[in-house]
């Protein structure tokens, strides 16, 4: 008879129920692969009386997390509840009592990862979180293991499905931002409170985790400049398309001159680029290795089953180690001990150069276009393409232009000067172009 690996699960919502179903549907095959059985012996939730889609023996449901954390027979704790402070406290207790941890919670790893991983290292326990970034795409394992022979120089990701869904719908159905958001909520892509999706916070958490793995950088989410997608309008989508671009919510990481360029913001990407074809709630990560060159991963970034598949992959890794008696030599989650992560400086804004998209809504007066051109020229920003449309009835002109590569601070200074122009009717919209 094969040995059982005893698992305590905290959380039985979308992902927790997905994992339960996956283990019951594929249990036999998994057992054959593993030579052991993954057995969920306890599930902690807030409300045990809530009706759930996945069937479960009511005897294993509890509203007491202590029943998991204080049970010495439980070897792995799977945290699928969400939040930051509470799960961090559960994880500390679990590690202290010698349990391994698997989680899908990016927020706790991005915010408290350093402390928790240090504890996991000290206790020689696994702390794995594949599902925390890009749901079903096994990108962390690829960075931690498959690509360690190379040096990652660039990483572009669409890692937040909700914001990608919203921008995709704005582009394909010509929806305004608010209706596209409501549609995402109705379809179950966006949370009831979607602020972290829209303001870039969720993508920032994921980029911090990716940057630690890809660049071995000791990086805090608060150090990553982050801009949300709510500055993008349907008009920008249309203008971008006229110029041969689509607007995507990007998480960007690159090594440049011994520093790191890390950013989260919406950006124009060429219509024929790989990332332009990532639609809806799909996630994608484009990597460039020094020797490997470009490689791209795409797939379901969320949802019960895709996320559960990643959680199950982590459970396998831990279970294999337990079964072979080597679980006291846990692989560090970033592939190296925490102390090997380096504090790399963030590329100073003065050194950041990229082409820009700028939209200005102004009164249709003679001379405004010339003022725009000379403000940009004064700051050494050269224009690549310019387009002007006029609404005769309203007496309003829209000036849209693309710049050649320009320093971020120079464009910022020119735009701040133009923001004070007396003919300006709306705040300028400035977006970066990523080619
Ligand atoms: N959903 C996805 O597609 C997805 C993708 C990748 C990563 N994740 C991450 O996976 C985690 C879970 O997400 P989810 O979508 O499955 O969440 P969810 O559907 O809201 O489920 C959360 C579960 O946790 C339980 N819970 C919450 N706080 C608790 C507490 N203090 N004590 C005990 N149980 C508690 C809830 O209990 P009740 O049922 O009794 O309320 C519920 O069963 C999150 O960290 C999320 O960021 C989710």
XYZ file of C-alpha atoms and ligand atoms in Angstrom:
483
model
C 0.000 0.000 0.000
C 1.361 3.437 -0.905
C 2.068 5.993 1.792
C -0.238 8.947 2.357
C 0.954 12.524 2.457
C -1.298 14.315 4.939
C -2.373 17.786 3.847
C -4.244 20.493 5.765
C -5.892 23.091 3.520
C -6.808 26.608 4.660
C -9.481 28.008 2.341
C -12.087 26.151 0.298
C -13.133 28.772 -2.220
C -12.447 28.911 -5.969
C -8.935 27.423 -5.840
C -9.444 25.167 -2.822
C -12.450 23.484 -4.408
C -10.593 23.264 -7.726
C -7.754 21.436 -5.958
C -10.160 19.059 -4.213
C -11.825 18.178 -7.526
C -8.488 17.755 -9.270
C -7.198 15.399 -6.583
C -10.352 13.304 -6.693
C -10.520 13.210 -10.525
C -6.850 12.456 -11.078
C -5.989 10.826 -7.752
C -5.170 7.398 -9.193
C -2.861 8.733 -11.869
C -1.194 11.069 -9.392
C -0.646 8.196 -6.985
C 0.934 6.163 -9.776
C 3.248 9.052 -10.648
C 4.131 9.823 -7.053
C 4.215 6.420 -5.436
C 2.159 7.962 -2.640
C -1.259 9.500 -2.070
C -1.987 13.209 -1.611
C -4.675 13.221 1.052
C -6.495 16.333 2.232
C -7.326 15.437 5.819
C -8.590 18.807 7.117
C -9.987 21.965 5.522
C -10.335 25.229 7.454
C -12.872 27.817 6.282
C -14.654 30.783 7.856
C -18.140 29.351 7.585
C -18.526 25.554 7.617
C -22.256 25.777 6.849
C -21.765 27.521 3.495
C -22.933 25.515 0.488
C -19.999 24.499 -1.747
C -19.886 23.183 -5.306
C -17.202 20.592 -4.631
C -18.357 17.663 -2.549
C -16.469 17.075 0.656
C -16.796 14.920 3.760
C -18.285 17.397 6.269
C -16.167 15.737 8.952
C -12.981 17.265 7.545
C -14.335 20.848 7.426
C -13.528 23.067 10.389
C -13.659 26.743 11.272
C -10.627 26.346 13.517
C -7.259 26.836 11.847
C -5.651 25.458 15.020
C -7.007 22.027 14.089
C -4.613 22.119 11.148
C -1.690 23.971 12.665
C -1.687 21.950 15.904
C -2.106 18.546 14.252
C 1.351 16.930 14.257
C 0.279 14.376 11.640
C -0.285 17.080 8.989
C 2.855 17.376 6.867
C 1.880 20.087 4.363
C -0.287 23.169 4.869
C -1.872 24.510 1.667
C -2.885 28.147 2.160
C -5.666 29.124 -0.265
C -7.451 31.771 1.799
C -5.800 35.040 0.694
C -4.806 38.155 2.644
C -1.443 39.140 4.103
C -1.154 39.353 7.896
C -3.338 36.383 8.853
C -1.803 33.922 6.367
C 1.691 35.154 7.291
C 0.931 34.303 10.933
C -0.436 30.842 9.975
C 2.616 30.158 7.846
C 4.990 31.161 10.650
C 3.243 28.778 13.035
C 3.186 25.974 10.469
C 6.907 26.350 9.699
C 7.769 26.549 13.403
C 6.019 23.234 13.931
C 7.881 21.583 11.056
C 5.215 21.673 8.344
C 5.860 22.444 4.683
C 3.811 25.150 2.937
C 2.262 25.525 -0.485
C 0.326 28.707 -1.265
C -1.288 30.545 -4.196
C -1.141 33.852 -2.342
C 1.022 36.419 -4.192
C 0.270 39.215 -1.745
C 1.724 37.403 1.256
C 4.807 36.293 -0.712
C 5.424 39.746 -2.179
C 4.885 41.539 1.165
C 6.148 39.019 3.763
C 8.115 36.589 1.573
C 11.539 37.526 2.862
C 10.707 36.808 6.486
C 8.740 33.635 5.716
C 11.364 32.242 3.358
C 14.108 32.973 5.922
C 12.107 30.961 8.449
C 11.509 28.149 5.929
C 15.267 28.039 5.249
C 16.083 27.988 8.948
C 13.605 25.159 9.538
C 14.623 23.313 6.324
C 11.021 23.285 5.121
C 9.516 23.854 1.677
C 7.624 27.066 0.967
C 6.348 26.936 -2.620
C 4.023 29.337 -4.453
C 3.928 28.482 -8.173
C 0.226 29.409 -8.433
C 0.872 32.901 -7.058
C 2.145 34.196 -10.419
C 0.294 33.648 -13.700
C -2.023 30.918 -12.302
C -1.620 27.858 -14.466
C 1.618 28.883 -16.244
C 4.524 27.146 -14.469
C 6.773 30.174 -14.846
C 8.390 30.123 -11.394
C 9.583 26.538 -11.808
C 10.916 27.425 -15.289
C 12.896 30.352 -13.856
C 14.007 28.406 -10.782
C 15.110 25.284 -12.633
C 14.880 25.060 -16.416
C 16.509 28.390 -17.283
C 19.164 28.580 -14.576
C 21.845 27.921 -17.194
C 21.126 31.262 -18.801
C 21.005 34.875 -17.660
C 17.626 36.544 -18.061
C 18.090 40.031 -19.462
C 14.492 41.040 -20.102
C 11.021 40.049 -18.966
C 7.714 41.422 -20.241
C 4.569 40.052 -18.704
C 0.821 40.320 -18.892
C 0.249 38.931 -15.420
C -3.099 40.410 -14.441
C -5.979 38.797 -16.355
C -8.593 41.307 -15.204
C -6.773 44.355 -16.541
C -5.938 42.523 -19.762
C -9.595 41.544 -20.141
C -10.699 45.161 -19.650
C -8.199 46.594 -22.160
C -8.936 43.774 -24.645
C -12.677 44.520 -24.509
C -12.049 48.250 -24.854
C -10.073 47.498 -28.010
C -12.252 44.784 -29.568
C -15.761 46.046 -28.642
C -14.935 49.738 -28.429
C -16.171 49.778 -24.824
C -15.374 52.572 -22.394
C -13.393 51.673 -19.265
C -16.352 51.429 -16.816
C -18.565 49.098 -18.946
C -15.526 46.913 -19.703
C -14.848 46.653 -15.945
C -18.505 45.821 -15.224
C -18.388 43.105 -17.892
C -15.236 41.635 -16.295
C -17.026 41.574 -12.937
C -20.145 39.939 -14.397
C -18.022 37.233 -16.020
C -16.296 36.597 -12.694
C -12.837 37.791 -13.828
C -12.686 40.843 -11.590
C -13.031 40.827 -7.803
C -15.913 42.689 -6.151
C -13.180 45.169 -5.158
C -11.022 45.228 -8.292
C -8.760 48.077 -7.143
C -5.546 45.992 -6.979
C -6.158 44.770 -10.544
C -6.863 48.233 -11.892
C -4.211 50.203 -10.016
C -1.464 47.729 -10.961
C -0.910 46.543 -7.357
C -1.533 42.877 -8.175
C 0.840 42.961 -11.180
C 3.417 44.759 -9.011
C 3.292 41.929 -6.414
C 3.789 39.370 -9.192
C 6.627 41.327 -10.818
C 8.444 41.504 -7.463
C 8.296 37.697 -7.245
C 9.354 37.243 -10.890
C 12.243 39.715 -10.484
C 13.581 37.847 -7.458
C 13.713 34.667 -9.535
C 14.756 36.086 -12.892
C 17.360 38.581 -11.656
C 18.148 37.166 -8.174
C 17.273 40.644 -6.965
C 16.198 41.500 -3.453
C 13.270 43.656 -4.465
C 10.314 45.053 -2.546
C 7.016 45.786 -4.370
C 7.055 49.332 -2.969
C 10.228 50.009 -4.997
C 8.512 49.244 -8.310
C 6.978 52.287 -10.089
C 3.385 51.258 -10.753
C 0.677 52.891 -12.858
C -2.879 51.582 -13.248
C -4.877 51.025 -16.443
C -7.609 53.553 -15.607
C -5.757 56.318 -17.466
C -6.458 54.508 -20.749
C -9.598 55.461 -22.660
C -11.329 53.893 -25.673
C -10.064 56.876 -27.716
C -6.457 55.984 -26.861
C -7.166 52.439 -28.016
C -8.408 53.774 -31.361
C -5.519 56.192 -31.862
C -2.994 53.511 -30.866
C -4.482 51.206 -33.505
C -4.222 53.974 -36.137
C -0.484 54.022 -35.417
C -0.216 50.179 -35.504
C -0.243 49.493 -31.762
C -2.471 47.983 -29.071
C -2.424 48.946 -25.405
C -1.571 46.188 -22.921
C -1.125 46.089 -19.137
C 2.569 45.260 -18.779
C 4.910 44.227 -16.009
C 8.441 44.962 -17.185
C 11.821 43.891 -15.890
C 15.218 44.376 -17.512
C 18.879 44.478 -16.589
C 20.512 47.711 -17.766
C 23.993 48.993 -16.919
C 24.257 47.000 -13.660
C 20.833 48.214 -12.531
C 17.290 46.955 -12.869
C 14.482 48.615 -14.757
C 11.269 47.380 -13.119
C 7.884 48.928 -13.935
C 4.181 48.173 -14.093
C 2.083 50.275 -16.473
C -0.131 50.122 -19.538
C 1.927 50.470 -22.714
C 1.565 50.483 -26.484
C 2.950 47.330 -28.106
C 3.124 46.751 -31.905
C 0.049 44.944 -33.286
C 2.270 42.216 -34.712
C 4.110 41.533 -31.429
C 3.489 38.342 -29.404
C 2.006 40.222 -26.459
C -0.512 42.024 -28.707
C -2.149 38.639 -29.327
C -2.728 37.866 -25.657
C -6.420 38.586 -25.233
C -9.004 38.420 -22.482
C -8.016 36.930 -19.152
C -5.035 35.067 -20.616
C -1.613 35.706 -19.089
C 1.749 35.684 -20.854
C 5.367 36.083 -19.948
C 7.971 36.908 -22.545
C 11.571 36.292 -21.454
C 14.867 36.992 -23.119
C 17.871 34.932 -22.076
C 21.386 36.058 -22.943
C 21.983 32.815 -24.869
C 18.505 31.368 -25.265
C 17.094 34.512 -26.855
C 13.345 35.108 -26.655
C 10.934 32.586 -25.203
C 7.258 33.087 -24.432
C 4.822 31.351 -22.102
C 1.099 31.935 -22.228
C -2.028 30.353 -20.784
C -4.729 30.628 -18.160
C -3.598 33.023 -15.466
C -6.400 32.250 -13.030
C -9.455 30.066 -12.460
C -10.131 27.056 -10.300
C -8.509 24.299 -12.345
C -5.500 26.101 -13.887
C -4.516 27.483 -10.477
C -5.130 24.116 -8.805
C -2.838 22.437 -11.367
C 0.009 24.719 -10.230
C -0.781 24.052 -6.565
C -0.778 20.309 -7.272
C 2.636 20.619 -8.976
C 4.048 22.172 -5.808
C 2.408 19.489 -3.668
C 4.103 16.882 -5.846
C 7.502 18.471 -5.331
C 7.119 18.477 -1.560
C 5.503 15.027 -1.448
C 8.307 13.494 -3.534
C 10.861 14.888 -1.107
C 8.903 13.572 1.895
C 8.569 10.127 0.325
C 12.270 9.944 -0.488
C 13.215 11.179 2.975
C 14.931 14.281 1.591
C 12.438 16.945 2.686
C 14.952 18.402 5.154
C 16.904 19.572 2.080
C 14.128 21.734 0.611
C 14.928 23.629 -2.589
C 14.910 27.366 -1.788
C 11.882 28.993 -3.477
C 14.084 31.399 -5.429
C 16.525 28.624 -6.337
C 19.229 30.202 -4.139
C 19.398 30.906 -0.409
C 17.772 34.203 0.486
C 21.132 35.789 1.349
C 22.239 35.285 -2.291
C 19.587 37.759 -3.518
C 21.308 41.068 -4.245
C 20.118 44.616 -3.684
C 20.396 45.844 -7.267
C 19.753 49.546 -7.798
C 16.635 50.611 -9.678
C 17.611 52.339 -12.943
C 17.484 56.089 -12.269
C 14.665 57.859 -14.140
C 17.290 60.076 -15.868
C 18.666 56.983 -17.626
C 15.310 55.582 -18.697
C 14.720 56.077 -22.418
C 11.683 54.941 -24.371
C 9.368 56.182 -27.116
C 6.100 57.752 -25.912
C 2.486 58.239 -26.973
C 1.003 61.607 -26.024
C -2.623 62.742 -26.416
C -3.603 66.359 -25.822
C -7.141 67.745 -25.943
C -6.982 71.467 -26.646
C -9.016 74.414 -27.886
C -8.834 74.604 -31.654
C -6.773 77.790 -31.725
C -4.117 78.778 -34.201
C -0.648 78.279 -32.790
C -1.415 75.499 -30.244
C 0.163 72.807 -32.396
C 3.286 74.945 -32.787
C 3.396 75.486 -28.984
C 3.229 71.707 -28.444
C 6.042 71.090 -30.908
C 8.249 73.775 -29.402
C 7.637 72.625 -25.775
C 8.771 69.146 -26.772
C 11.734 70.499 -28.748
C 12.847 72.633 -25.766
C 13.143 69.416 -23.756
C 14.907 67.613 -26.621
C 11.990 65.291 -27.321
C 11.657 64.655 -31.028
C 8.352 63.784 -32.667
C 8.131 60.659 -34.833
C 4.485 60.960 -35.977
C 1.751 63.477 -35.290
C -1.996 63.450 -35.969
C -4.632 66.109 -35.321
C -8.406 65.716 -35.355
C -10.820 68.614 -34.953
C -14.339 68.682 -33.558
C -15.675 71.821 -35.309
C -18.896 71.952 -33.278
C -17.100 71.872 -29.921
C -14.106 73.868 -31.165
C -11.805 71.194 -29.753
C -8.746 69.651 -31.339
C -7.101 66.383 -30.335
C -3.387 66.205 -30.941
C -1.886 62.727 -30.766
C 1.791 62.125 -31.284
C 4.435 59.447 -30.959
C 7.921 60.487 -29.929
C 11.251 58.949 -30.853
C 13.113 57.418 -27.894
C 13.284 60.101 -25.247
C 14.392 60.361 -21.641
C 11.488 59.870 -19.258
C 12.308 62.986 -17.226
C 12.507 65.121 -20.404
C 9.082 63.997 -21.637
C 7.712 64.464 -18.126
C 9.022 68.047 -18.005
C 7.562 68.876 -21.439
C 4.170 67.418 -20.511
C 4.099 69.255 -17.214
C 4.793 72.499 -19.136
C 1.987 71.677 -21.593
C -0.384 70.900 -18.686
C -0.262 74.602 -17.850
C -1.069 75.738 -21.398
C -4.190 77.929 -21.424
C -5.700 76.036 -24.421
C -5.615 72.662 -22.659
C -9.113 71.151 -22.090
C -8.212 67.786 -20.447
C -5.218 66.363 -18.627
C -2.669 65.043 -21.174
C -2.465 61.258 -21.550
C 1.109 59.978 -21.674
C 1.840 56.288 -22.285
C 5.082 54.448 -22.941
C 5.685 52.427 -26.114
C 7.379 49.055 -25.691
C 8.774 47.577 -28.905
N -9.148 32.578 -7.930
C -8.094 32.479 -8.727
O -8.237 32.263 -9.930
C -6.704 32.619 -8.159
C -5.603 32.517 -9.034
C -4.306 32.582 -8.513
C -4.128 32.788 -7.157
N -5.218 32.918 -6.336
C -4.996 33.115 -4.910
O -5.484 31.986 -4.207
C -5.978 32.388 -2.938
C -7.425 31.936 -2.814
O -8.197 32.538 -3.819
P -9.722 32.100 -4.100
O -10.107 32.779 -5.349
O -9.848 30.619 -3.989
O -10.448 32.813 -2.872
P -11.961 32.627 -2.378
O -12.775 31.946 -3.419
O -12.388 33.919 -1.822
O -11.818 31.587 -1.174
C -11.181 31.915 0.025
C -11.394 30.779 0.999
O -10.633 31.053 2.172
C -11.467 30.938 3.310
N -10.983 31.921 4.284
C -10.759 33.238 4.095
N -10.329 33.808 5.241
C -10.289 32.819 6.158
C -9.961 32.777 7.532
N -9.574 33.859 8.195
N -10.038 31.598 8.168
C -10.448 30.468 7.512
N -10.764 30.445 6.202
C -10.695 31.609 5.545
C -12.870 31.232 2.842
O -13.784 30.610 3.731
P -15.378 30.684 3.467
O -15.611 29.848 2.242
O -16.007 30.082 4.672
O -15.690 32.143 3.262
C -12.850 30.595 1.454
O -13.151 29.219 1.547
C -5.787 33.910 -2.871
O -4.566 34.190 -2.226
C -5.713 34.307 -4.328
O -4.967 35.500 -4.535
C -6.492 32.831 -6.814
